[in-house]
CSV table of C-alpha atoms in Angstrom, one decimal:
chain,number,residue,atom,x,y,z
A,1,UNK,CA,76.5,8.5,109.9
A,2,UNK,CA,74.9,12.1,108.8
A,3,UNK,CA,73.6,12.3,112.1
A,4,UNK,CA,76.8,12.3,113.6
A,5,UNK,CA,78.8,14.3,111.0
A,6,UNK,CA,75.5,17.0,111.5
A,7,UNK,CA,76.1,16.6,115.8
A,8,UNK,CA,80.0,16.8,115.6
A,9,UNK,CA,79.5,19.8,113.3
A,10,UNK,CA,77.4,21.6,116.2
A,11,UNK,CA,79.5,20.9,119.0
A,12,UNK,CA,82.6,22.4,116.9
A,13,UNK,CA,80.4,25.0,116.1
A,14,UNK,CA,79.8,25.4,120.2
A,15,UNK,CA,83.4,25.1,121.2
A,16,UNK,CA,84.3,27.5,118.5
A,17,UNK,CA,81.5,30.8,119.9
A,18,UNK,CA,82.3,29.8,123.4
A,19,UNK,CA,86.4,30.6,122.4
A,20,UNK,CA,85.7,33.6,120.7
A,21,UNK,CA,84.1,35.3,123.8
A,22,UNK,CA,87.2,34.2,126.0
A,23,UNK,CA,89.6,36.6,126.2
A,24,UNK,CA,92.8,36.0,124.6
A,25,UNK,CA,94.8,37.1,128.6
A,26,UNK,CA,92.5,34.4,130.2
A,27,UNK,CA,93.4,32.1,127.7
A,28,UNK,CA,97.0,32.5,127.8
A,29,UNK,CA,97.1,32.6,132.0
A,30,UNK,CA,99.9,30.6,132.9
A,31,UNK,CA,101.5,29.2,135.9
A,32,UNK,CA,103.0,31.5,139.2
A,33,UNK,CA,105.5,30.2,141.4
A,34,UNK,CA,106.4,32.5,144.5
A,35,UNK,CA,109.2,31.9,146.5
A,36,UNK,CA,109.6,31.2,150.7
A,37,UNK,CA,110.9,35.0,152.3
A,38,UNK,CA,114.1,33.2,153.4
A,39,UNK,CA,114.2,33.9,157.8
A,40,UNK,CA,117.0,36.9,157.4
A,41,UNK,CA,114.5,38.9,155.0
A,42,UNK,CA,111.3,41.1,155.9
A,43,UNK,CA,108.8,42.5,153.5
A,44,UNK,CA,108.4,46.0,152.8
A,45,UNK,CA,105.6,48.4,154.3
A,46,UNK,CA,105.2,50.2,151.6
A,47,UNK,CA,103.9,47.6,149.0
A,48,UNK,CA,102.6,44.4,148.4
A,49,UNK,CA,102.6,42.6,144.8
A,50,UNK,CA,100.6,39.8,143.4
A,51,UNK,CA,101.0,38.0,140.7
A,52,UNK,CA,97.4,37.8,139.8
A,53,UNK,CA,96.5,36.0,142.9
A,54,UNK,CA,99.5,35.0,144.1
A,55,UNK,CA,101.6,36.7,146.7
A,56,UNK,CA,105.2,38.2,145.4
A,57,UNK,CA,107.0,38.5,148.9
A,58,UNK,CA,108.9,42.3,148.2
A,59,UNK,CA,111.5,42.2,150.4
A,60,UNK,CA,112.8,45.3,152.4
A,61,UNK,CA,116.2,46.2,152.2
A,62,UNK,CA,116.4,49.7,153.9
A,63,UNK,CA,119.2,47.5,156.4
A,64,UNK,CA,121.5,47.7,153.4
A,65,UNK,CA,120.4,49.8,150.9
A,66,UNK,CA,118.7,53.2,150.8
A,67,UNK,CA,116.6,53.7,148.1
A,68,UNK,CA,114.7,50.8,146.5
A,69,UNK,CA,113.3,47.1,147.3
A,70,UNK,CA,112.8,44.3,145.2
A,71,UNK,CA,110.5,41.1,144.4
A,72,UNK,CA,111.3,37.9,142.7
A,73,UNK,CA,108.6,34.9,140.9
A,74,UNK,CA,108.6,33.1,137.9
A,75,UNK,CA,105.9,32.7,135.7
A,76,UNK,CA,104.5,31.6,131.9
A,77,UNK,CA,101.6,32.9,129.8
A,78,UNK,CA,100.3,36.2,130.8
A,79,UNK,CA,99.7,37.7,134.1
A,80,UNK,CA,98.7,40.5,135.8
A,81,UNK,CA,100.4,42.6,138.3
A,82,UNK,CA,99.2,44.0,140.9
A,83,UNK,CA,101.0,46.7,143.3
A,84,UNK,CA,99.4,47.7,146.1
A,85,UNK,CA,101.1,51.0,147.8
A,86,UNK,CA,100.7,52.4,151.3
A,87,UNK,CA,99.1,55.9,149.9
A,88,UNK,CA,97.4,57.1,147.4
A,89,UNK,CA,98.7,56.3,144.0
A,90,UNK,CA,99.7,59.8,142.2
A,91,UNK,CA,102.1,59.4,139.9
A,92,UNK,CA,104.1,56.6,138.6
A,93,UNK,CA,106.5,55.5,136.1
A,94,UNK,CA,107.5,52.0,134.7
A,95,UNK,CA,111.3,51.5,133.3
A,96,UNK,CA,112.4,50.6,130.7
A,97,UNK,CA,110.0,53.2,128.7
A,98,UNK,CA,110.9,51.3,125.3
A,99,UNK,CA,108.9,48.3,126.9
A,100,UNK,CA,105.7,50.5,126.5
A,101,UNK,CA,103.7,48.5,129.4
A,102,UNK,CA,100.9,50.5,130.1
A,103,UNK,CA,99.4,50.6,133.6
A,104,UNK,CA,95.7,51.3,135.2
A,105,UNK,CA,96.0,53.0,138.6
A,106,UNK,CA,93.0,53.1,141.1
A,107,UNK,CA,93.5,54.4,144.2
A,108,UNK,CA,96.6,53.3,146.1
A,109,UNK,CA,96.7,50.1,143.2
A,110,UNK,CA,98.4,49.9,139.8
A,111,UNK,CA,97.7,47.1,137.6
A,112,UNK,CA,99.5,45.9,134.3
A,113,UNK,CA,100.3,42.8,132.5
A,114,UNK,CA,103.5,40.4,131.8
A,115,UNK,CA,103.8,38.0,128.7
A,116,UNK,CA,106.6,37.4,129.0
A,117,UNK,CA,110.0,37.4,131.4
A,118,UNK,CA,110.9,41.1,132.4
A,119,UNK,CA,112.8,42.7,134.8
A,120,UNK,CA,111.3,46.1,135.6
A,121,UNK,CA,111.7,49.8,138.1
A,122,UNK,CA,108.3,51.1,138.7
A,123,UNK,CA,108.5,54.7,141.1
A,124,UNK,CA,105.3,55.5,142.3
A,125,UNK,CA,105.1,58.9,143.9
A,126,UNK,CA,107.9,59.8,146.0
A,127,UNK,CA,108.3,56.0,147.7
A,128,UNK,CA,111.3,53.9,147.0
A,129,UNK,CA,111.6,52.5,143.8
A,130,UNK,CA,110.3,48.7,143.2
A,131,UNK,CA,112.5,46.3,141.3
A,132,UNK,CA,110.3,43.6,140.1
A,133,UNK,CA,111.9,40.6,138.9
A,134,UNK,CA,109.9,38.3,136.8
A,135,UNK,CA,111.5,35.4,135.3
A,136,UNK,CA,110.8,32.4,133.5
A,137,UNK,CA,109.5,29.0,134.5
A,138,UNK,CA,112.9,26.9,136.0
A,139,UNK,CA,113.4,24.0,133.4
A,140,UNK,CA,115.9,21.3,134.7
A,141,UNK,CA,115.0,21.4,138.4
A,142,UNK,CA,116.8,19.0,139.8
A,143,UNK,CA,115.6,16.0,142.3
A,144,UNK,CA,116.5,17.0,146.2
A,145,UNK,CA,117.9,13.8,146.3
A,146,UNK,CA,119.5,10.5,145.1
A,147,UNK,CA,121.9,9.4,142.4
A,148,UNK,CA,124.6,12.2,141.5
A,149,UNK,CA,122.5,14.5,143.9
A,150,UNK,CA,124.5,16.2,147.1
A,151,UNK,CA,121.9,17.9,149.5
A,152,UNK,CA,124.3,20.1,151.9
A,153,UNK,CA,121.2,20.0,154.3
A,154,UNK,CA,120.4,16.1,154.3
A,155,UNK,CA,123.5,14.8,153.2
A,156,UNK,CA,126.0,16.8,155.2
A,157,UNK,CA,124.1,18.8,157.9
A,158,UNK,CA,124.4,21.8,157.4
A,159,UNK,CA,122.5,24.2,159.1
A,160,UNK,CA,119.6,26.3,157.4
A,161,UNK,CA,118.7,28.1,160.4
A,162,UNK,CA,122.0,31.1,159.8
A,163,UNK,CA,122.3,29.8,163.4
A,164,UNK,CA,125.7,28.1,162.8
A,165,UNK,CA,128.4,27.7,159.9
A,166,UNK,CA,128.2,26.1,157.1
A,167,UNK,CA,131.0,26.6,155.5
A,168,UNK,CA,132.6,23.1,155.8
A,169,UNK,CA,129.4,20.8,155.0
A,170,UNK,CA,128.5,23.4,151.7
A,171,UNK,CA,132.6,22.4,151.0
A,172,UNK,CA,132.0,19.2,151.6
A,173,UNK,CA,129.4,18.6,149.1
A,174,UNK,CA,131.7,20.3,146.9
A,175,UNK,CA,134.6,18.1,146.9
A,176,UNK,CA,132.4,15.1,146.9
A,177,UNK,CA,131.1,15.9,143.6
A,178,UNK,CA,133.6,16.7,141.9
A,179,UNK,CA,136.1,13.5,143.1
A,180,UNK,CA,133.2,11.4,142.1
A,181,UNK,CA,133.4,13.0,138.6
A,182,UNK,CA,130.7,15.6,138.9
A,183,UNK,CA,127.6,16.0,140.4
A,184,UNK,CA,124.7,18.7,141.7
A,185,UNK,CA,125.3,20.2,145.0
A,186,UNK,CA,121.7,21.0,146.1
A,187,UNK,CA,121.1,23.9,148.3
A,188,UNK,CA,117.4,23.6,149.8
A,189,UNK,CA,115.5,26.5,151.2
A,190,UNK,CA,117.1,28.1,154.4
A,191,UNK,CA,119.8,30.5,155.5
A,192,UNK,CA,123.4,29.1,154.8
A,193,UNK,CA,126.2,31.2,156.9
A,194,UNK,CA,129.6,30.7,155.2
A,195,UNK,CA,133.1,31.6,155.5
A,196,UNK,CA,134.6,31.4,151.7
A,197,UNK,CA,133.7,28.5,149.2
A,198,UNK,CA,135.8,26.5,146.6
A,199,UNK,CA,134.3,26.2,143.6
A,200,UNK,CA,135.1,23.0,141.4
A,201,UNK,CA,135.3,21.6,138.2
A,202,UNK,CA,132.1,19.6,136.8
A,203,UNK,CA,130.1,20.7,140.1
A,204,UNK,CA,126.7,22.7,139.6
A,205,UNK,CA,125.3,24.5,142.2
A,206,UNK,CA,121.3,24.7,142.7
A,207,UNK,CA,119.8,26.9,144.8
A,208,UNK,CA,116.1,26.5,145.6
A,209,UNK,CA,114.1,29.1,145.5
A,210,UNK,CA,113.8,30.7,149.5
A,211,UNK,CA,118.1,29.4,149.6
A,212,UNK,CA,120.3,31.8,150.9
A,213,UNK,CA,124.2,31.2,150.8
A,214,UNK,CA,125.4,34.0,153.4
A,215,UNK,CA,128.3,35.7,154.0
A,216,UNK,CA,129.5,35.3,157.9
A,217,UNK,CA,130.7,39.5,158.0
A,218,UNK,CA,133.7,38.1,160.3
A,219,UNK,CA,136.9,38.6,158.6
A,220,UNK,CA,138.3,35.6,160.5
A,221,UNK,CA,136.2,33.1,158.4
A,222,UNK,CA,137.6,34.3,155.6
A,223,UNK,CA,141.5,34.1,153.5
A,224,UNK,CA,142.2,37.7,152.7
A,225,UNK,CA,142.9,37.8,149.3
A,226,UNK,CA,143.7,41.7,147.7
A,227,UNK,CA,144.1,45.2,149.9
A,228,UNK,CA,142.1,47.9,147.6
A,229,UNK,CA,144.6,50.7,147.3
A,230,UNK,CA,141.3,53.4,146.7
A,231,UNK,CA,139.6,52.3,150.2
A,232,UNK,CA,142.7,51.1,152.2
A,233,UNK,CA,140.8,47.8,153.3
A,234,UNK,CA,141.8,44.0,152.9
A,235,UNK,CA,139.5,41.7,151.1
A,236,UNK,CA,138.3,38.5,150.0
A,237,UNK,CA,136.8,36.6,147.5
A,238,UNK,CA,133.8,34.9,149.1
A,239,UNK,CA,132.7,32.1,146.6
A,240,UNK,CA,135.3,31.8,143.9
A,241,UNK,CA,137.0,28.8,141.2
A,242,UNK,CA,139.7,26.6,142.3
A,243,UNK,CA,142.4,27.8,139.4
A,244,UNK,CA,142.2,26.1,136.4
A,245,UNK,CA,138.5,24.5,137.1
A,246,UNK,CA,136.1,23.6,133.9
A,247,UNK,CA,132.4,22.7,133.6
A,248,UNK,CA,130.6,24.4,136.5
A,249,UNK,CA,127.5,26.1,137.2
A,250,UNK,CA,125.5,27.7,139.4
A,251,UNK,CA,122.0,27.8,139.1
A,252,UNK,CA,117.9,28.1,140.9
A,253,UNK,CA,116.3,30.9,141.9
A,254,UNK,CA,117.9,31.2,145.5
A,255,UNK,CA,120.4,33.8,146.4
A,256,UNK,CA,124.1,34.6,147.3
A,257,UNK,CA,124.2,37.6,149.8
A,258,UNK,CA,127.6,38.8,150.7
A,259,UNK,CA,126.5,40.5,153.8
A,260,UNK,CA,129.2,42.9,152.5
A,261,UNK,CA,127.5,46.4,154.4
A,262,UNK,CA,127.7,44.6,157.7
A,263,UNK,CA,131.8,43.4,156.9
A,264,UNK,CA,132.3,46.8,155.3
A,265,UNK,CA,130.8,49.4,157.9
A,266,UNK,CA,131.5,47.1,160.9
A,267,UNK,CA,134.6,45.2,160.3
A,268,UNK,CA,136.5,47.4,157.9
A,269,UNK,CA,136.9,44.5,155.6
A,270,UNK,CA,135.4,43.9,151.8
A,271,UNK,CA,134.3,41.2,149.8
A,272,UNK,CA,134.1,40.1,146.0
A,273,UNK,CA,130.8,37.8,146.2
A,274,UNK,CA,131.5,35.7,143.2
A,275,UNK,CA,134.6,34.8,141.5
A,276,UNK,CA,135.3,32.8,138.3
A,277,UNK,CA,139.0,33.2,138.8
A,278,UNK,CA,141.0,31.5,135.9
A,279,UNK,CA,138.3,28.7,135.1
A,280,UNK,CA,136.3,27.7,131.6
A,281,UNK,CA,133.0,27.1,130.7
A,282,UNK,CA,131.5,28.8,133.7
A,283,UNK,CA,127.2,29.3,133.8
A,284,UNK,CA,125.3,31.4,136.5
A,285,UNK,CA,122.0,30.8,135.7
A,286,UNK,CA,118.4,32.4,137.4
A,287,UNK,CA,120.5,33.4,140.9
A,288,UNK,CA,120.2,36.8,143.4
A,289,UNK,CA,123.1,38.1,144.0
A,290,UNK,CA,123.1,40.7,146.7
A,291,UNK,CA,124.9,43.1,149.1
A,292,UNK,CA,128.6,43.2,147.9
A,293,UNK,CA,131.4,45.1,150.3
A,294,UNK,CA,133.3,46.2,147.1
A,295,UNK,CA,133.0,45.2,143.6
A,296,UNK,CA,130.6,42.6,143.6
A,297,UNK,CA,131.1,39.8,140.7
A,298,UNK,CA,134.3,39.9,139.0
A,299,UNK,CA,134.9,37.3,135.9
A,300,UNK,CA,138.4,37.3,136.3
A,301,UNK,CA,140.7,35.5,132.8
A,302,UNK,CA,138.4,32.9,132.6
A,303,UNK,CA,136.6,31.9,129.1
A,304,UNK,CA,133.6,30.8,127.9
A,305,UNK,CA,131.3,32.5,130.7
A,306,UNK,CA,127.5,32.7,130.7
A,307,UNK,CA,125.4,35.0,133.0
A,308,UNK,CA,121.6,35.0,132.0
A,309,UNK,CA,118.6,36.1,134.3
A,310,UNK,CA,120.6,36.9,136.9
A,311,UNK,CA,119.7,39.5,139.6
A,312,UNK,CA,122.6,42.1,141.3
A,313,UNK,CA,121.7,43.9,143.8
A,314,UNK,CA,123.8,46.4,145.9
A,315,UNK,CA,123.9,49.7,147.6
A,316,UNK,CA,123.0,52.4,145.0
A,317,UNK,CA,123.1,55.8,147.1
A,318,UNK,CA,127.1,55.5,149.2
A,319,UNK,CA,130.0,56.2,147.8
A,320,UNK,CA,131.3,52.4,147.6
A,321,UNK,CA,133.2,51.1,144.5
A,322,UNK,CA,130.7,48.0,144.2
A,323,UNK,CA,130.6,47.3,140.6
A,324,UNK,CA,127.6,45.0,139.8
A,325,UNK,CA,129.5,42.9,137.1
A,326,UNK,CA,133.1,43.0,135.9
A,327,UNK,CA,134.6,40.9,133.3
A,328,UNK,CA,138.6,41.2,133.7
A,329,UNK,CA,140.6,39.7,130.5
A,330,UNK,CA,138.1,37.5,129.8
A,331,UNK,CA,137.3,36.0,126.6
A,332,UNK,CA,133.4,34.5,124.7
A,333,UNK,CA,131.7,36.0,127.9
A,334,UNK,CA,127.8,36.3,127.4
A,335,UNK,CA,125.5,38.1,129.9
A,336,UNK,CA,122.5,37.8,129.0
A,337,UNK,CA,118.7,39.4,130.3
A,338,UNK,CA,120.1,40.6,133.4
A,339,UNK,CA,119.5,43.5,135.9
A,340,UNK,CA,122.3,45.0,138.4
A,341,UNK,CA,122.1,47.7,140.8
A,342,UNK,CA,125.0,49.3,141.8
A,343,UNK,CA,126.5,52.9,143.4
A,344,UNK,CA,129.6,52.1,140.9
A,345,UNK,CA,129.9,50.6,137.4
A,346,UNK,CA,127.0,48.1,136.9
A,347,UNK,CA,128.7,46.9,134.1
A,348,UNK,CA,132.4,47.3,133.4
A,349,UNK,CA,135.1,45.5,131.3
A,350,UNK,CA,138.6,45.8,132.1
A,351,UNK,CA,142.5,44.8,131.6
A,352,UNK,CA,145.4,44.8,133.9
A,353,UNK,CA,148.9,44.2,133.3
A,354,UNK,CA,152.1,42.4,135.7
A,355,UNK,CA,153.2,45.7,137.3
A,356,UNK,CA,149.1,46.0,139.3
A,357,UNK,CA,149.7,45.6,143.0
A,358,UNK,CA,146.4,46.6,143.6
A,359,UNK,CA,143.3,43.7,143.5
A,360,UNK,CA,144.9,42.2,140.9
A,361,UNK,CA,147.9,40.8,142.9
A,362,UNK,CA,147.2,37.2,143.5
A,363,UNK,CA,145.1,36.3,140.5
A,364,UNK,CA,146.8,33.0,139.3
A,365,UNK,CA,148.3,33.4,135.1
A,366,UNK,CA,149.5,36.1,133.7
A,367,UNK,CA,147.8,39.2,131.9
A,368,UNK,CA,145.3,38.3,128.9
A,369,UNK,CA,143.7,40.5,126.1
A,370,UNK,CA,140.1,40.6,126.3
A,371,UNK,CA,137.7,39.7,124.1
A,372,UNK,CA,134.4,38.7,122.4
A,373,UNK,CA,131.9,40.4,125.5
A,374,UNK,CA,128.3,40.4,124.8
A,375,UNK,CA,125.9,42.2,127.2
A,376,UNK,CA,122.6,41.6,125.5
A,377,UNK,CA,119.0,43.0,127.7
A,378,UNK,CA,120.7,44.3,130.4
A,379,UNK,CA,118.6,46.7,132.6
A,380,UNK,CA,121.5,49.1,134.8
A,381,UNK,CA,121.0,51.3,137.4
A,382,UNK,CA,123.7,52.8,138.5
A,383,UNK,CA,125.1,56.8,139.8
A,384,UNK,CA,128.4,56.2,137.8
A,385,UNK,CA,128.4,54.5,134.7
A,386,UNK,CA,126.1,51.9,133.0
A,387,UNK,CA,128.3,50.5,130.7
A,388,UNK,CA,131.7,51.3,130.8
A,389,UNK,CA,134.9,50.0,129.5
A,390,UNK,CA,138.0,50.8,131.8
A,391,UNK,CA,139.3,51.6,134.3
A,392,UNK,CA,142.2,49.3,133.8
A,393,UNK,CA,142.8,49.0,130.1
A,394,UNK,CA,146.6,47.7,130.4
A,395,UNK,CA,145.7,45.1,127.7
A,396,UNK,CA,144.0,45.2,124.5
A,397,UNK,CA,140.2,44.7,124.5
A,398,UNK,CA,138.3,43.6,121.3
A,399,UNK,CA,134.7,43.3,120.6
A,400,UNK,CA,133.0,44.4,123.7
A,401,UNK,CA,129.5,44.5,122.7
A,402,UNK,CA,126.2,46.2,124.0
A,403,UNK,CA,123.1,45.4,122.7
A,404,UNK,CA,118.8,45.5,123.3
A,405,UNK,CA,120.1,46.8,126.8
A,406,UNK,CA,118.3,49.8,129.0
A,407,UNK,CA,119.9,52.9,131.7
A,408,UNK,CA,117.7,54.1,134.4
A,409,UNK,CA,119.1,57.2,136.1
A,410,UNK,CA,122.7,56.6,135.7
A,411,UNK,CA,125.3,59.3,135.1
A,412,UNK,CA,126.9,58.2,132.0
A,413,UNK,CA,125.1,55.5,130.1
A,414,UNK,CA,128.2,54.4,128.3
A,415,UNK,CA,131.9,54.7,129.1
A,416,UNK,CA,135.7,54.5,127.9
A,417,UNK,CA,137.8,55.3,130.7
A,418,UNK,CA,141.7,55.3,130.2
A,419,UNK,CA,142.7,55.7,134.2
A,420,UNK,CA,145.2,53.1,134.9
A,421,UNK,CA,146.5,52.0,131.2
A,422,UNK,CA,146.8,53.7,127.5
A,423,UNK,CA,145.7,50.3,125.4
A,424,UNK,CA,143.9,50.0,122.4
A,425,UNK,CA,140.2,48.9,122.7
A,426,UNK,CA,137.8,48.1,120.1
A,427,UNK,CA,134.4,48.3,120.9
A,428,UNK,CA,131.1,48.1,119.4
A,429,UNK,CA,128.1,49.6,121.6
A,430,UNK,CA,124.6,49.8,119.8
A,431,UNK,CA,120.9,49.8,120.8
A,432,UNK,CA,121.0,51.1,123.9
């Protein structure tokens, strides 16, 4: 029996010296997951990223927007990023500067390490800024398939190629779900083209990583829903609530793209992308949400509303009234660890009243107060303002709240704007 005490000493003993000459990074390496470059998408010239070894697809969007491109992968433990550029590295800087990541460059390669989810802008010489996206490990990944599950691509054919619509078989899904009680609309990898969608009550959305739910840019696909006064075009509300709806979510690391430059600059027509129009308990969790023709996601009276690791990205250089993310007499909204890229507001709260003709015209109910907002590690870029309240302050707004948050190169970092409406607000904006 001493024998094996003395043996099971040593081999602890072993195990223990052979630890404490691992480094703690290689200990704590994790898991990578990169995600298909949906069909529709290129990747940029100027960079390549890897996730340690792992290829990070960064997409180009010089099509739509003028001045940066982005990447996207989930991760846990620590890993190490790599960007490669097309020249020689000279100078470089990595936003938010109160993160403190410190970087090795080498050439035309900078290197620095993640431990844990964070949405980033590194510049690197005079090249377009890089909007790395790194977020957590999904959790609750639903099956593709079987009880409760709705697969738009297996179960109602729609088409993944962008080739042909599918508006009606995404709808379909839809409806199915929600007469059956509820369900999980599953959206697999692939290119979706879509005239508007109906959001319904107890229906979540998942988008798999590589999805793309596309706008159409053909104003005949679409219900015109509000004429903007300030641009003199009609518009619509591409994916928004049926009035009244509860219980729904959308969710995955896939992405909704508006196609709104196209529909804009070609068509002369603009598009809210997303919509919670007069619903409760609404969740966007993990999504892209990309190329608005206006303002871009617009939480509109609803309550209870959750945005958290959610991506916006729109044109940052035109002059194009795209707010990233508006919440309109709302009430116990939380976005949470979110980054948003916009020309206009990336981050506004705002009130109208019964007399607004304007965008405002056909929301169902009646005016509401706002209250109980909280934008908590929220990374804006914007040229106007980061965080603003107003304009449209018609009704009272209480307890708008912005904390643990980060501006890069906006013009105004915070805002109170009393164009259209002379109401109280109460706000409390710390820790920027």
């Amino acid at each position: 029996m001493l024998k094996r005490l003395k043996l099971l000493s040593l081999i602890v003993c072993m195990l223990a010296s052979l630890l404490a000459v691992v480094p703690l990074t290689a200990r704590a390496a994790g898991t990578i997951v990169s995600y298909p470059l949906p069909s529709i998408y290129t990747t940029t010239s100027q960079y390549t990223v890897t996730a340690d070894s792992t290829n990070i697809p960064v997409i180009d969007t010089s099509a739509v927007f003028v001045n940066y491109n982005y990447c996207n992968f989930s991760f846990s433990g620590t890993t190490t990023i790599t960007i490669t550029a097309s020249e020689t590295i000279n100078t470089y800087n990595i936003s938010p500067k109160a993160l403190g990541i410190t970087a090795t460059k080498s050439g035309n390669t900078l290197t620095f390490t993640l431990s844990s989810p964070t949405y980033l802008i590194v510049k690197i010489n005079n090249l377009k800024d890089l909007v790395i996206a790194a977020d957590a490990l999904e959790t609750n990944v639903p099956a593709s398939s079987g009880t409760g599950i709705y697969n738009v691509k297996t179960g109602y054919g729609a088409d993944s190629t962008g080739a042909a619509m599918a508006t009606t078989a995404i709808q379909n899904a839809i409806n199915a779900a929600n007469a059956a009680g509820g369900g999980i609309v599953y959206v697999p990898a692939g290119v979706y083209k879509c005239g508007n969608l109906v959001l319904k009550s107890n229906v979540s959305v998942y988008l798999e990583g590589g999805s793309v739910i596309r706008g159409s840019g053909n104003p005949s696909d679409y219900t015109t829903h509000f004429h903007k006064n300030s641009l003199g075009k009609d518009g619509t509300w591409f994916i928004y609530t049926e009035t009244n709806a509860n219980n729904i979510k959308i969710y995955g690391r896939g992405t909704i793209d508006g196609n709104g430059h196209y529909m804009r600059n070609t068509n002369n027509y603009l598009n809210n992308i997303l919509v919670p129009l007069q619903c409760s308990n609404f969740t966007v969790d993990g999504i892209t949400i990309r190329d608005s023709g206006g303002w871009a996601t617009i939480v509109t009276r609803s309550n209870n509303v959750t945005f958290q690791n959610t991506k916006h990205f729109n044109n940052n250089e035109l002059d194009y009234e795209n707010d990233a993310i508006d919440i309109q007499e709302s009430q116990n909204v939380l976005i949470k660890h979110t980054v948003a890229v916009s020309e206009d507001d990336t981050y506004s709260f705002k009130t109208w009243d019964v007399e607004t003709t304007d965008i405002a015209a056909n929301w169902p109910g009646s005016p509401e107060s706002q209250s109980n907002v909280v934008v908590d590690d929220a990374l804006a870029w914007s040229r106007c303002g980061a965080f603003k309240v107003g304009d449209g302050v018609k009704q009272l707004q209480d307890g708008i709240v912005v904390k643990n948050s980060y501006v890069y190169r906006c013009w105004r970092a915070l805002a109170v704007g009393h164009l259209y409406g002379t109401q109280q607000h109460k706000t409390s904006y710390l820790t920027i």
